[in-house]
Amino acid sequence: MDLTTSAAYHGPGWRPRAGSLAEEIADGGLWAPMSVHCDADRLSDVVLHCPPAERLTSGRPDQLQHLRPLRHAPLRRDLDTLAAAYDRLGITVHEFADPVQRPANPYCGANAMYARDLLWMTGAGAVIPRMASAVRAGEEHQTLGLCARLGIPVARTVGADGRFEGADALWLRPGLVAVGIGVRTDRSGARQVAEEAERQGATVLTLTVPRDVQHLLGVLQVLDTDLLAARTSRLDPVEVGRLRELGFDVVEVPELDEVVGGFAFNFVTVAPRAVLMSAGSSRTAALLGRYGVECVARVPVPELFGGAGGIGCATGILRRLPKG
């Protein structure tokens, strides 16, 4: 038998796979059409999660990295309120499955309501993080389960000695990524994320995250392809200057009480120059409005704040629709 004539051995009937993974995702025939190219593009799909009640009480607040004890019913109400706001905006809400008990970490899943940290979407699939805290170790399983269930390919899993959390990477515009280095994302993790972004053709800008700020998202937000919001007093002025050199106008957000203690900066860009904010963010909303940014709604989420995060932290970004 001449095996060279068989398609199984790459004979005439062999059909090579055409195109790239990004093209397959965009087509939607093999993979879910979930991708992000700019964090100011119109938001289409997100993931939210409310941990089981027993996880929220599996340790003292400080053991769980919470600011105070969290109550399951009010937290569920906050996340349902947030989901309803997304539904009114035509944004599809997905949910992580509940965490599986991990013997090495009895607290695993107690912080998974902060879904933004649990993945970073690209044009060619999800980057799976490696969480920085021992308290959140193992939450990555929830992201992998979501990707398997929805059909989202994994572009990269941060590994070796690297640490990376999804809120430390932003698509400033198509082809330009900012990665923050701080406590939650170290140089090894940032390097791995940068390698993946560069493999997809992007340029990477590395920024410094202050030690008392959790993530880059806490000091920098994308409002449009030429407009950013930044807590400039917390950032390296040289790095802010670099952003301006790259063609961005920067809304300088001062350290108001509603920013420092009220999570007003922890908003979600839902479309170019349109944001969803938490209740109690009126002064920050007014400031953004002077730059043509509309606050489409303000959502009350008081229990969510008790875990040390706001609606930006709670919203895992799965898909944004590119302009045009």
Short mmCIF file of C-alpha atoms in Angstrom, two decimals:
data_model
loop_
_atom_site.label_atom_id
_atom_site.label_comp_id
_atom_site.label_asym_id
_atom_site.label_seq_id
_atom_site.Cartn_x
_atom_site.Cartn_y
_atom_site.Cartn_z
CA MET A 1 0.00 0.00 0.00
CA ASP A 2 1.38 3.38 -1.03
CA LEU A 3 0.69 5.55 2.01
CA THR A 4 1.76 8.70 0.19
CA THR A 5 -1.54 8.65 -1.73
CA SER A 6 -3.58 8.71 1.51
CA ALA A 7 -4.85 11.94 3.03
CA ALA A 8 -3.85 10.51 6.43
CA TYR A 9 -0.21 10.68 5.24
CA HIS A 10 -0.55 14.05 3.54
CA GLY A 11 -1.39 12.79 0.08
CA PRO A 12 -3.58 14.62 -2.48
CA GLY A 13 -6.61 14.58 -0.18
CA TRP A 14 -4.81 16.31 2.70
CA ARG A 15 -6.39 19.70 3.52
CA PRO A 16 -4.05 22.11 5.31
CA ARG A 17 -5.55 24.51 7.82
CA ALA A 18 -5.71 28.02 6.35
CA GLY A 19 -5.50 31.40 8.04
CA SER A 20 -4.60 32.45 11.58
CA LEU A 21 -6.23 31.85 14.92
CA ALA A 22 -7.33 35.50 15.01
CA GLU A 23 -9.08 34.99 11.66
CA GLU A 24 -10.82 31.86 12.96
CA ILE A 25 -12.04 33.77 16.02
CA ALA A 26 -13.35 36.61 13.89
CA ASP A 27 -15.16 34.12 11.63
CA GLY A 28 -16.86 32.49 14.63
CA GLY A 29 -17.20 29.08 13.03
CA LEU A 30 -14.66 27.21 15.18
CA TRP A 31 -14.28 29.49 18.18
CA ALA A 32 -16.46 31.97 20.04
CA PRO A 33 -15.96 35.36 18.35
CA MET A 34 -14.55 36.89 21.55
CA SER A 35 -11.70 39.34 21.14
CA VAL A 36 -10.47 42.75 22.27
CA HIS A 37 -8.33 45.15 20.24
CA CYS A 38 -8.95 48.40 22.15
CA ASP A 39 -10.37 48.96 25.62
CA ALA A 40 -12.45 51.86 24.36
CA ASP A 41 -14.34 49.84 21.73
CA ARG A 42 -18.01 49.07 22.26
CA LEU A 43 -18.43 46.45 24.95
CA SER A 44 -20.31 43.32 23.84
CA ASP A 45 -19.69 40.48 26.34
CA VAL A 46 -18.56 40.38 29.97
CA VAL A 47 -18.22 37.83 32.75
CA LEU A 48 -19.41 38.35 36.34
CA HIS A 49 -19.40 36.08 39.37
CA CYS A 50 -20.70 35.94 42.91
CA PRO A 51 -18.73 33.52 45.11
CA PRO A 52 -20.68 30.99 47.20
CA ALA A 53 -21.61 32.16 50.68
CA GLU A 54 -19.25 29.69 52.35
CA ARG A 55 -16.25 31.14 50.50
CA LEU A 56 -17.03 34.65 51.69
CA THR A 57 -16.87 33.45 55.29
CA SER A 58 -13.98 31.00 54.97
CA GLY A 59 -11.65 33.30 56.89
CA ARG A 60 -11.37 36.67 58.59
CA PRO A 61 -11.63 39.68 56.24
CA ASP A 62 -7.90 40.34 56.23
CA GLN A 63 -7.17 36.67 55.57
CA LEU A 64 -9.43 36.92 52.52
CA GLN A 65 -8.00 40.30 51.43
CA HIS A 66 -11.38 41.95 52.08
CA LEU A 67 -11.83 45.26 53.84
CA ARG A 68 -14.72 44.03 56.00
CA PRO A 69 -16.96 40.97 56.30
CA LEU A 70 -18.98 40.41 53.13
CA ARG A 71 -22.58 39.25 53.13
CA HIS A 72 -23.61 36.97 50.30
CA ALA A 73 -27.16 38.23 49.69
CA PRO A 74 -26.19 41.95 49.39
CA LEU A 75 -23.20 41.04 47.21
CA ARG A 76 -25.46 38.95 44.97
CA ARG A 77 -27.85 41.91 44.77
CA ASP A 78 -25.02 44.27 43.77
CA LEU A 79 -23.86 41.94 41.01
CA ASP A 80 -27.42 41.40 39.78
CA THR A 81 -27.83 45.18 39.65
CA LEU A 82 -24.63 45.44 37.63
CA ALA A 83 -25.77 42.65 35.31
CA ALA A 84 -29.11 44.41 34.77
CA ALA A 85 -27.28 47.61 33.85
CA TYR A 86 -25.28 45.71 31.24
CA ASP A 87 -28.45 44.07 29.94
CA ARG A 88 -30.06 47.48 29.43
CA LEU A 89 -27.01 48.49 27.40
CA GLY A 90 -27.28 45.39 25.19
CA ILE A 91 -24.20 43.76 26.72
CA THR A 92 -24.27 39.98 27.20
CA VAL A 93 -23.37 38.76 30.70
CA HIS A 94 -21.70 35.37 31.25
CA GLU A 95 -20.81 33.85 34.62
CA PHE A 96 -17.94 31.84 36.00
CA ALA A 97 -18.87 28.48 37.47
CA ASP A 98 -18.47 28.19 41.23
CA PRO A 99 -14.94 27.29 42.34
CA VAL A 100 -13.95 23.74 43.20
CA GLN A 101 -12.43 23.29 46.64
CA ARG A 102 -8.63 23.30 46.43
CA PRO A 103 -6.93 21.61 49.42
CA ALA A 104 -3.87 23.82 49.09
CA ASN A 105 -5.96 26.99 49.35
CA PRO A 106 -9.12 26.97 51.49
CA TYR A 107 -9.84 30.57 50.44
CA CYS A 108 -9.82 29.85 46.70
CA GLY A 109 -12.68 31.68 45.01
CA ALA A 110 -13.38 34.17 47.81
CA ASN A 111 -12.25 37.00 45.53
CA ALA A 112 -13.48 35.71 42.18
CA MET A 113 -16.15 38.44 42.08
CA TYR A 114 -13.27 40.56 40.79
CA ALA A 115 -13.37 38.89 37.40
CA ARG A 116 -11.28 41.51 35.59
CA ASP A 117 -8.18 40.03 37.20
CA LEU A 118 -8.88 36.52 35.95
CA LEU A 119 -8.19 36.97 32.26
CA TRP A 120 -6.91 39.40 29.67
CA MET A 121 -8.51 39.16 26.26
CA THR A 122 -6.57 39.70 23.05
CA GLY A 123 -7.33 39.43 19.35
CA ALA A 124 -6.22 35.79 19.43
CA GLY A 125 -7.73 34.41 22.62
CA ALA A 126 -7.44 34.79 26.37
CA VAL A 127 -4.28 35.19 28.41
CA ILE A 128 -4.70 33.15 31.57
CA PRO A 129 -3.12 34.87 34.58
CA ARG A 130 -1.06 33.51 37.42
CA MET A 131 -2.52 35.26 40.43
CA ALA A 132 -0.08 37.10 42.68
CA SER A 133 -1.63 36.28 46.05
CA ALA A 134 -1.72 32.88 47.70
CA VAL A 135 -5.33 33.70 48.65
CA ARG A 136 -6.34 33.80 44.97
CA ALA A 137 -4.17 30.90 43.80
CA GLY A 138 -6.32 28.42 41.91
CA GLU A 139 -8.95 30.90 40.71
CA GLU A 140 -7.39 30.45 37.27
CA HIS A 141 -9.38 27.19 37.02
CA GLN A 142 -12.57 29.26 36.80
CA THR A 143 -11.22 31.11 33.79
CA LEU A 144 -10.14 27.90 32.09
CA GLY A 145 -13.60 26.45 32.70
CA LEU A 146 -15.24 29.51 31.17
CA CYS A 147 -12.99 29.37 28.11
CA ALA A 148 -13.78 25.67 27.61
CA ARG A 149 -17.52 26.22 28.04
CA LEU A 150 -17.78 29.22 25.69
CA GLY A 151 -15.17 28.06 23.17
CA ILE A 152 -12.60 30.79 23.79
CA PRO A 153 -9.09 29.73 22.79
CA VAL A 154 -6.22 30.27 25.23
CA ALA A 155 -3.56 32.46 23.66
CA ARG A 156 -1.15 32.08 26.56
CA THR A 157 -0.94 30.94 30.16
CA VAL A 158 1.43 32.92 32.34
CA GLY A 159 3.75 30.42 33.96
CA ALA A 160 7.22 29.70 35.35
CA ASP A 161 7.91 32.16 38.18
CA GLY A 162 5.77 34.92 36.65
CA ARG A 163 2.80 36.63 38.25
CA PHE A 164 0.20 38.50 36.24
CA GLU A 165 -3.35 39.69 36.85
CA GLY A 166 -5.66 40.78 34.05
CA ALA A 167 -6.31 44.31 35.35
CA ASP A 168 -2.62 45.09 34.79
CA ALA A 169 -2.91 45.10 30.98
CA LEU A 170 -4.83 47.56 28.79
CA TRP A 171 -5.31 47.87 25.03
CA LEU A 172 -4.74 51.62 24.73
CA ARG A 173 -5.64 51.43 21.06
CA PRO A 174 -5.31 48.76 18.37
CA GLY A 175 -1.68 47.70 18.25
CA LEU A 176 -0.66 49.41 21.52
CA VAL A 177 -0.73 47.70 24.92
CA ALA A 178 0.16 49.05 28.35
CA VAL A 179 1.32 46.57 31.00
CA GLY A 180 1.67 47.61 34.61
CA ILE A 181 4.40 46.29 36.87
CA GLY A 182 3.77 46.35 40.60
CA VAL A 183 2.84 43.97 43.39
CA ARG A 184 0.25 42.01 41.35
CA THR A 185 2.26 41.71 38.11
CA ASP A 186 6.01 41.20 38.31
CA ARG A 187 8.62 41.58 35.59
CA SER A 188 8.48 37.93 34.61
CA GLY A 189 4.70 38.00 34.21
CA ALA A 190 4.81 41.32 32.37
CA ARG A 191 7.47 39.96 30.02
CA GLN A 192 5.31 36.95 29.16
CA VAL A 193 2.29 39.16 28.47
CA ALA A 194 4.43 41.50 26.38
CA GLU A 195 5.74 38.57 24.36
CA GLU A 196 2.19 37.51 23.53
CA ALA A 197 1.11 41.04 22.62
CA GLU A 198 4.17 41.49 20.43
CA ARG A 199 3.55 38.12 18.80
CA GLN A 200 0.17 39.53 17.80
CA GLY A 201 1.84 42.60 16.31
CA ALA A 202 1.37 45.07 19.15
CA THR A 203 3.80 47.53 20.68
CA VAL A 204 4.06 47.29 24.48
CA LEU A 205 4.49 50.15 26.92
CA THR A 206 5.52 49.23 30.47
CA LEU A 207 4.20 51.42 33.29
CA THR A 208 4.82 51.48 37.04
CA VAL A 209 1.97 50.67 39.44
CA PRO A 210 2.39 52.24 42.91
CA ARG A 211 2.66 49.74 45.75
CA ASP A 212 -0.55 50.94 47.44
CA VAL A 213 -2.56 50.56 44.21
CA GLN A 214 -3.72 47.11 43.23
CA HIS A 215 -3.52 47.28 39.42
CA LEU A 216 -2.82 49.52 36.46
CA LEU A 217 -6.60 49.82 36.04
CA GLY A 218 -6.61 51.68 39.34
CA VAL A 219 -4.60 54.58 37.91
CA LEU A 220 -5.23 54.46 34.13
CA GLN A 221 -8.40 54.02 32.07
CA VAL A 222 -8.98 54.07 28.31
CA LEU A 223 -11.78 56.40 27.13
CA ASP A 224 -11.05 56.54 23.39
CA THR A 225 -8.21 55.82 21.00
CA ASP A 226 -6.84 59.29 21.76
CA LEU A 227 -8.14 59.91 25.27
CA LEU A 228 -7.12 58.42 28.63
CA ALA A 229 -8.09 59.11 32.22
CA ALA A 230 -5.29 58.94 34.76
CA ARG A 231 -4.63 59.59 38.42
CA THR A 232 -1.57 61.52 37.35
CA SER A 233 -0.39 62.34 40.86
CA ARG A 234 0.07 58.59 41.44
CA LEU A 235 1.93 57.88 38.19
CA ASP A 236 5.52 58.53 37.18
CA PRO A 237 5.43 61.92 35.40
CA VAL A 238 7.91 60.64 32.82
CA GLU A 239 5.51 57.81 31.99
CA VAL A 240 2.57 60.22 31.75
CA GLY A 241 4.67 62.30 29.36
CA ARG A 242 5.29 59.21 27.26
CA LEU A 243 1.54 58.65 26.96
CA ARG A 244 1.13 62.21 25.72
CA GLU A 245 3.98 61.72 23.25
CA LEU A 246 2.06 58.77 21.87
CA GLY A 247 -0.79 61.10 20.98
CA PHE A 248 -3.13 60.76 23.97
CA ASP A 249 -4.93 63.55 25.72
CA VAL A 250 -4.94 62.72 29.42
CA VAL A 251 -7.79 63.63 31.76
CA GLU A 252 -6.03 64.33 35.04
CA VAL A 253 -8.26 62.89 37.78
CA PRO A 254 -7.48 64.37 41.22
CA GLU A 255 -7.38 62.37 44.46
CA LEU A 256 -10.97 63.15 45.46
CA ASP A 257 -12.57 61.33 48.38
CA GLU A 258 -14.83 59.49 45.92
CA VAL A 259 -11.73 58.31 44.02
CA VAL A 260 -9.54 57.33 46.98
CA GLY A 261 -12.24 55.76 49.12
CA GLY A 262 -15.25 55.38 46.85
CA PHE A 263 -14.00 53.60 43.73
CA ALA A 264 -15.16 56.41 41.41
CA PHE A 265 -12.16 55.75 39.15
CA ASN A 266 -13.11 52.06 39.00
CA PHE A 267 -15.51 52.55 36.07
CA VAL A 268 -16.09 50.56 32.89
CA THR A 269 -15.77 52.03 29.41
CA VAL A 270 -18.76 50.65 27.48
CA ALA A 271 -18.18 52.51 24.19
CA PRO A 272 -15.91 55.30 22.94
CA ARG A 273 -16.33 58.20 25.39
CA ALA A 274 -19.10 56.41 27.30
CA VAL A 275 -18.67 54.90 30.78
CA LEU A 276 -20.64 53.01 33.40
CA MET A 277 -19.85 54.21 36.91
CA SER A 278 -20.75 53.34 40.48
CA ALA A 279 -23.08 55.50 42.55
CA GLY A 280 -21.29 58.27 44.39
CA SER A 281 -19.06 59.23 41.45
CA SER A 282 -20.67 62.56 40.54
CA ARG A 283 -17.55 64.75 40.65
CA THR A 284 -15.49 62.32 38.59
CA ALA A 285 -18.37 61.97 36.11
CA ALA A 286 -18.59 65.75 35.79
CA LEU A 287 -14.85 65.96 35.13
CA LEU A 288 -15.04 63.31 32.42
CA GLY A 289 -18.06 65.08 30.95
CA ARG A 290 -15.94 68.16 30.27
CA TYR A 291 -13.98 65.98 27.85
CA GLY A 292 -17.09 64.73 26.07
CA VAL A 293 -17.34 61.49 28.03
CA GLU A 294 -20.90 60.42 28.89
CA CYS A 295 -21.74 58.55 32.08
CA VAL A 296 -24.52 56.26 30.82
CA ALA A 297 -25.55 55.08 34.31
CA ARG A 298 -24.42 54.94 37.92
CA VAL A 299 -24.83 51.63 39.70
CA PRO A 300 -25.10 51.23 43.51
CA VAL A 301 -22.76 48.43 44.63
CA PRO A 302 -21.97 49.13 48.32
CA GLU A 303 -21.31 45.50 49.31
CA LEU A 304 -18.91 44.98 46.40
CA PHE A 305 -16.72 47.79 47.77
CA GLY A 306 -16.21 45.81 50.97
CA GLY A 307 -14.01 43.33 49.14
CA ALA A 308 -11.69 46.17 47.98
CA GLY A 309 -12.95 46.50 44.42
CA GLY A 310 -15.52 48.29 42.28
CA ILE A 311 -17.42 47.60 39.07
CA GLY A 312 -14.27 47.85 36.94
CA CYS A 313 -12.69 45.10 39.02
CA ALA A 314 -15.91 43.04 38.90
CA THR A 315 -16.26 43.12 35.12
CA GLY A 316 -14.27 40.57 33.16
CA ILE A 317 -13.97 41.86 29.61
CA LEU A 318 -14.63 39.16 27.01
CA ARG A 319 -15.49 40.99 23.80
CA ARG A 320 -15.38 44.48 22.36
CA LEU A 321 -16.56 45.32 18.87
CA PRO A 322 -13.96 47.16 16.77
CA LYS A 323 -14.99 50.39 15.06
CA GLY A 324 -16.18 49.85 11.53
#
